[in-house]
């Protein structure tokens, strides 16, 4: 789980404002767009889904959508659903030469506990700049030309060392391919799987729909296997007919936070070996573990059957758009072909800088510092919840940047709505449930890594205020 | 024309070595791979084409290919043709933890006059680093998060100012989309055109097959319109049935170097307006003009019918992977959708740095300095050729980083082969001829921008030595 736009508001915590269901709903949607809670391009839930969520007639929602399309707030396009219009937040004529920086900054929620982002205020600008200086000084001229579609060799070499050391990955630089985010890597793998005639890729019963949708766009169906207290039930893989690959989050299941049990790891690898299937290992925040030794990557068990996928989006910042795949040797060439040659590669200065950042030890230092920061927040969260909501179980707290808070049955929606009213953005657990999954508990997914240091205390207070 | 892997050796200047056609051809191919002239992943010409080029039997070529596949030098895959195997240049087992930087550097041609690259040794490292420092200091925290799929607003604003001023582009930041190279932009436009039910995109009779292939992959056929001394005959667009778009290089036709005549510009815009068609303007090296005032971009004539596409690949370096599209307003949202949201965006530090680099005036200074350098080389080239090959016409020299040298009929192939033997890489004119084009003159496309300053004199000498 990485790179989730889903985590930034694709679900709709909305409640009609004032009297009149339709006009109230329209007001609420306008307000959500105006304040930036719904950003341009965001796809809205279908009218059927939203109507069910709100317990109102579907026609009411459909009418509200249609009027907002007419007003230019939303767009509706066959096959692409209803979306927030681009520039819905910037109405009025656009003048030539207008400086967009003069534009009023879009309002964001006062408190942000959405999962999926690290603390952006902690991006190590000074260290990054130092690494840029060293990297630009050392780079050969040819580095600035067209290059290996796998990415710069300096970065692949630095990652190979780091991943072997820190994550137990069997990582030869020759089998590493740099991509511009996990979603880019998953798209490439979708293409390659389809070329191998794979039609079904199993996914976990909790996860990110953007990933499932991506696989679906590649022509793959995504049956789910259940997640329980030991992680995904990988033993069930053999029972799902026709599955050629499985997408797993072994280090820290997203969003439930469970690490995959050793027996389940073994079962996954056994399945892959016996069926010829492929495991896609999404190691999105494997660096952040608090109470125990880090669990090594699954990939080490069988580098020819596991595609390891890591990213700088959680450890440093999503804006770097740098992620990496460690591939079975036989897939390297195919993935490069799917990538379309060097033209999709990431910018060389950023690649060289990350290489230097890792090789110099700055990456380890940064991860260590952030681990302390996030662990402290995790402890404060657990403490505050124990005091404020002593009956509610908090789980998934051994690692990562988010936790799951179980809620009394039937309260999920109202808590999230109360949060919205308080200007607190967070995500309900059901948001991440696969459509074929068994019904599950109510809960919140709390991204305690997201706020800045100065915003953290306020966000935690706001959270405590909205709990039932 | 930008971002050409085609310009880096996809065509094959090869001649069987020693006695025995098949084994001689195999030796020549092995040698080309070994010396890096044929790089991993490069697609070889079909056996039919190569056989015709060399005047030998097709079976001889097919046999040589098959044996080299068996030996692991090449790979053959249904539908993807015969390619140089990845790692064909790095035989032997790959050990874990091996440092690839310890690997012997692939030999490059002694002299490189291939078109398509600026002088990489001139990348302004110190100025770039200064811009990085200022950009990282000024950036808001949110810049490091998930962001607008169009790209960072700072960069779009800087480009809007620059493009309006330097290229006469109507460039509102709201309609600029950053992409990771011209080829990325063209791929996006291919998708959008297909969504608009366009089936045919006209191209110029000289150009880059990688661009034609990209459009073909998007499901578009690419009929060509002739190029003459006034540029592309855009008046012919109306005569090609069913054309919904045209790809043009108005500032400096690639590779012939002709600027599009004002009448032809007007005809292109008239065609677009009357037919509802779209013009894709590839302004790959519009910055570099030597003997006259720069010609403004075609886009200024009708910003709603022209997609302007520029790049940093020629003005700075291809390794930045930064290019930009200025779109008709109604296409902005569709292009962002085709881009797949923010996940394909370029790295934020590189984007912010380029924004600062442009806004601070460093970009103008760099372009000015490079213009002087390239103009001097252009003058030296013309002078040397006038002395060494007084009968041969040099054309396309008013602008850009390459020139076309006409050759006596029937000598193109032998000159390029002689060059190869001398370790001089250059490209024959016929390499860039569309398959449906009328037969044209023999010639060389000489990329005088490619060598480093220290390599330029030697490359020019080598060129003079191989002329007939």
Coordinates of C-alpha atoms in Angstrom, one line a residue, chain A residues 2-5 8 40-41 75 77 80 83-87 90 94-101 103 106 108 112 116-117 120-123 125-126 128-129 132-150 153-154 156-158 160-161 164 168-174 180-184 187 195 210 214 313-314 316-321 329 332-334 336-337 340-351 359 452, chain B residues 2-5 8 40-41 75 77 80 83-87 90 94-101 103 108 112 116-117 120-123 125 128-129 132-150 153-154 156-158 160-161 164 168-174 180-185 187-188 195 210 214 313-314 316-321 329 332-334 336-337 340-351 359 452:
Chain A
X2 CA 1.5 3.2 -1.1
X3 CA 0.8 6.2 -3.2
X4 CA -2.9 6.2 -2.4
X5 CA -5.0 8.9 -3.8
X8 CA -7.0 11.4 0.3
X40 CA -10.2 18.1 -8.6
X41 CA -10.3 14.8 -10.5
X75 CA -18.0 16.3 -14.5
X77 CA -18.2 11.0 -18.5
X80 CA -15.3 7.2 -16.0
X83 CA -15.6 13.4 -10.8
X84 CA -14.8 16.7 -9.2
X85 CA -14.2 19.1 -12.1
X86 CA -10.7 20.2 -12.6
X87 CA -10.5 23.9 -11.7
X90 CA -10.7 28.1 -9.4
X94 CA -8.1 32.5 -16.6
X95 CA -5.9 35.3 -17.7
X96 CA -2.7 34.9 -19.7
X97 CA 0.3 35.3 -17.5
X98 CA -1.6 35.1 -14.3
X99 CA 0.6 33.9 -11.5
X100 CA -1.0 30.9 -10.0
X101 CA 1.0 31.3 -6.9
X103 CA -4.1 32.2 -6.1
X106 CA -6.9 25.7 -1.1
X108 CA -7.1 21.8 3.8
X112 CA -5.3 15.4 9.0
X116 CA -1.0 7.0 3.5
X117 CA 1.5 9.8 4.1
X120 CA 6.0 15.9 5.1
X121 CA 7.4 18.6 7.3
X122 CA 10.2 16.2 8.2
X123 CA 11.6 15.9 4.7
X125 CA 15.9 19.2 3.0
X126 CA 19.4 20.0 4.2
X128 CA 19.0 16.0 0.7
X129 CA 20.8 19.1 -0.6
X132 CA 22.6 16.4 -4.3
X133 CA 25.9 18.3 -4.2
X134 CA 27.9 15.2 -3.8
X135 CA 25.9 13.3 -6.4
X136 CA 26.2 16.1 -9.0
X137 CA 29.9 16.4 -8.4
X138 CA 30.6 12.7 -8.8
X139 CA 28.3 11.9 -11.7
X140 CA 29.8 11.1 -15.1
X141 CA 28.7 13.3 -18.0
X142 CA 26.9 10.3 -19.6
X143 CA 24.5 10.2 -16.5
X144 CA 22.7 13.2 -18.0
X145 CA 21.9 11.4 -21.2
X146 CA 19.5 8.7 -22.2
X147 CA 20.0 5.8 -19.9
X148 CA 19.4 2.3 -18.8
X149 CA 15.6 1.7 -18.5
X150 CA 16.2 0.0 -15.2
X153 CA 23.3 2.1 -11.7
X154 CA 24.4 4.2 -8.7
X156 CA 20.4 0.4 -8.0
X157 CA 23.7 -0.4 -6.4
X158 CA 22.9 1.6 -3.3
X160 CA 20.9 -3.5 -3.4
X161 CA 23.2 -3.0 -0.5
X164 CA 20.0 -6.8 1.6
X168 CA 16.8 -9.2 3.9
X169 CA 16.1 -8.9 0.2
X170 CA 18.2 -10.8 -2.3
X171 CA 18.9 -7.7 -4.4
X172 CA 21.4 -7.8 -7.2
X173 CA 21.5 -4.4 -8.9
X174 CA 21.0 -6.1 -12.2
X180 CA 8.0 6.3 -10.3
X181 CA 6.0 5.0 -7.4
X182 CA 4.4 1.7 -6.3
X183 CA 1.4 2.3 -8.6
X184 CA 3.8 2.6 -11.6
X187 CA 1.0 -1.2 -13.6
X195 CA 1.5 -11.2 -21.2
X210 CA -6.8 1.9 -6.4
X214 CA -5.2 -0.9 -11.6
X313 CA 7.1 7.5 -0.4
X314 CA 6.7 6.6 3.2
X316 CA 11.1 10.0 2.7
X317 CA 8.3 11.7 0.7
X318 CA 5.8 10.7 -2.0
X319 CA 6.9 13.7 -4.0
X320 CA 10.1 12.0 -4.8
X321 CA 8.2 9.6 -7.0
X329 CA 15.9 -12.6 -13.1
X332 CA 13.8 -8.0 -15.8
X333 CA 13.8 -7.7 -19.6
X334 CA 10.0 -8.0 -19.8
X336 CA 11.8 -3.0 -19.0
X337 CA 9.9 -3.6 -22.2
X340 CA 8.7 1.4 -22.7
X341 CA 12.4 2.0 -22.6
X342 CA 14.1 4.8 -20.9
X343 CA 11.5 7.4 -21.5
X344 CA 9.6 6.6 -18.3
X345 CA 12.6 6.7 -16.1
X346 CA 12.8 9.1 -13.2
X347 CA 14.9 12.3 -13.3
X348 CA 18.6 11.6 -13.0
X349 CA 19.4 14.3 -10.4
X350 CA 16.7 12.9 -8.0
X351 CA 17.9 9.3 -8.7
X359 CA 25.1 5.2 0.4
X452 CA 3.4 17.7 11.2
Chain B
X2 CA 13.2 14.4 -28.9
X3 CA 14.2 11.6 -26.7
X4 CA 15.2 9.4 -29.5
X5 CA 16.5 6.0 -28.8
X8 CA 21.3 5.9 -30.7
X40 CA 20.8 -4.1 -24.8
X41 CA 17.1 -3.9 -25.8
X75 CA 16.5 -12.4 -28.1
X77 CA 10.0 -12.8 -29.1
X80 CA 8.5 -7.8 -30.5
X83 CA 16.5 -7.5 -30.0
X84 CA 19.9 -7.3 -28.4
X85 CA 19.7 -9.3 -25.2
X86 CA 19.8 -7.5 -22.0
X87 CA 23.1 -8.2 -20.3
X90 CA 27.8 -8.6 -19.3
X94 CA 25.8 -12.4 -11.4
X95 CA 26.9 -12.5 -7.8
X96 CA 24.9 -11.1 -4.9
X97 CA 26.3 -7.9 -3.7
X98 CA 28.5 -7.4 -6.7
X99 CA 29.2 -3.7 -7.3
X100 CA 28.1 -2.9 -10.8
X101 CA 30.3 0.2 -10.7
X103 CA 32.0 -3.5 -14.1
X108 CA 31.4 3.8 -26.8
X112 CA 29.9 10.5 -31.6
X116 CA 19.5 13.7 -30.8
X117 CA 21.6 14.8 -27.8
X120 CA 26.2 16.4 -21.9
X121 CA 29.5 17.7 -20.6
X122 CA 27.9 21.1 -20.6
X123 CA 25.2 20.3 -18.0
X125 CA 26.0 21.3 -12.5
X128 CA 21.6 23.5 -11.0
X129 CA 22.8 22.9 -7.5
X132 CA 18.2 23.1 -5.9
X133 CA 19.2 24.9 -2.8
X134 CA 16.9 27.9 -3.3
X135 CA 14.1 25.6 -4.4
X136 CA 14.3 23.3 -1.5
X137 CA 14.5 26.2 0.9
X138 CA 11.4 27.9 -0.5
X139 CA 9.1 24.9 -1.1
X140 CA 6.1 24.4 1.2
X141 CA 5.9 21.1 3.0
X142 CA 3.0 20.0 0.9
X143 CA 5.2 20.1 -2.2
X144 CA 6.7 16.8 -1.0
X145 CA 3.3 15.0 -0.9
X146 CA 1.0 13.7 -3.6
X147 CA 0.3 16.5 -5.9
X148 CA -1.5 17.9 -8.9
X149 CA -1.2 15.5 -11.9
X150 CA -0.3 18.5 -14.1
X153 CA 2.6 24.8 -9.9
X154 CA 6.0 26.6 -9.5
X156 CA 4.1 25.5 -14.6
X157 CA 4.2 29.2 -13.7
X158 CA 7.9 29.5 -14.6
X160 CA 4.3 29.9 -18.7
X161 CA 6.4 33.1 -18.4
X164 CA 5.3 33.3 -23.7
X168 CA 5.5 33.1 -28.3
X169 CA 3.4 30.4 -26.7
X170 CA 0.0 31.2 -25.2
X171 CA 0.8 29.5 -22.0
X172 CA -1.4 29.7 -19.0
X173 CA 0.0 27.6 -16.1
X174 CA -3.5 26.0 -15.8
X180 CA 8.7 12.9 -18.3
X181 CA 9.9 13.5 -21.9
X182 CA 8.4 14.1 -25.3
X183 CA 7.7 10.5 -25.8
X184 CA 5.6 10.4 -22.6
X185 CA 3.6 13.4 -23.9
X187 CA 1.9 8.6 -25.6
X188 CA -0.7 10.6 -23.6
X195 CA -10.6 8.4 -27.2
X210 CA 9.9 5.8 -32.5
X214 CA 4.2 5.1 -30.5
X313 CA 16.2 17.2 -23.2
X314 CA 18.0 19.4 -25.8
X316 CA 19.7 21.0 -20.7
X317 CA 19.9 17.3 -20.6
X318 CA 17.7 14.2 -21.5
X319 CA 18.5 12.8 -18.1
X320 CA 16.2 15.4 -16.4
X321 CA 13.2 13.6 -18.0
X329 CA -8.1 24.1 -22.4
X332 CA -6.3 19.4 -19.9
X333 CA -8.6 17.2 -17.9
X334 CA -8.4 14.3 -20.4
X336 CA -4.5 14.2 -16.8
X337 CA -6.8 11.3 -16.8
X340 CA -3.3 8.2 -14.5
X341 CA -3.3 10.8 -11.8
X342 CA -0.2 12.0 -9.9
X343 CA 1.6 8.7 -10.0
X344 CA 3.4 9.3 -13.2
X345 CA 4.5 12.8 -12.2
X346 CA 8.1 13.7 -12.2
X347 CA 10.1 14.0 -9.0
X348 CA 9.4 17.1 -7.0
X349 CA 13.0 18.2 -6.3
X350 CA 13.8 18.1 -10.0
X351 CA 10.6 19.9 -10.9
X359 CA 12.7 31.8 -12.9
X452 CA 31.9 17.3 -25.6

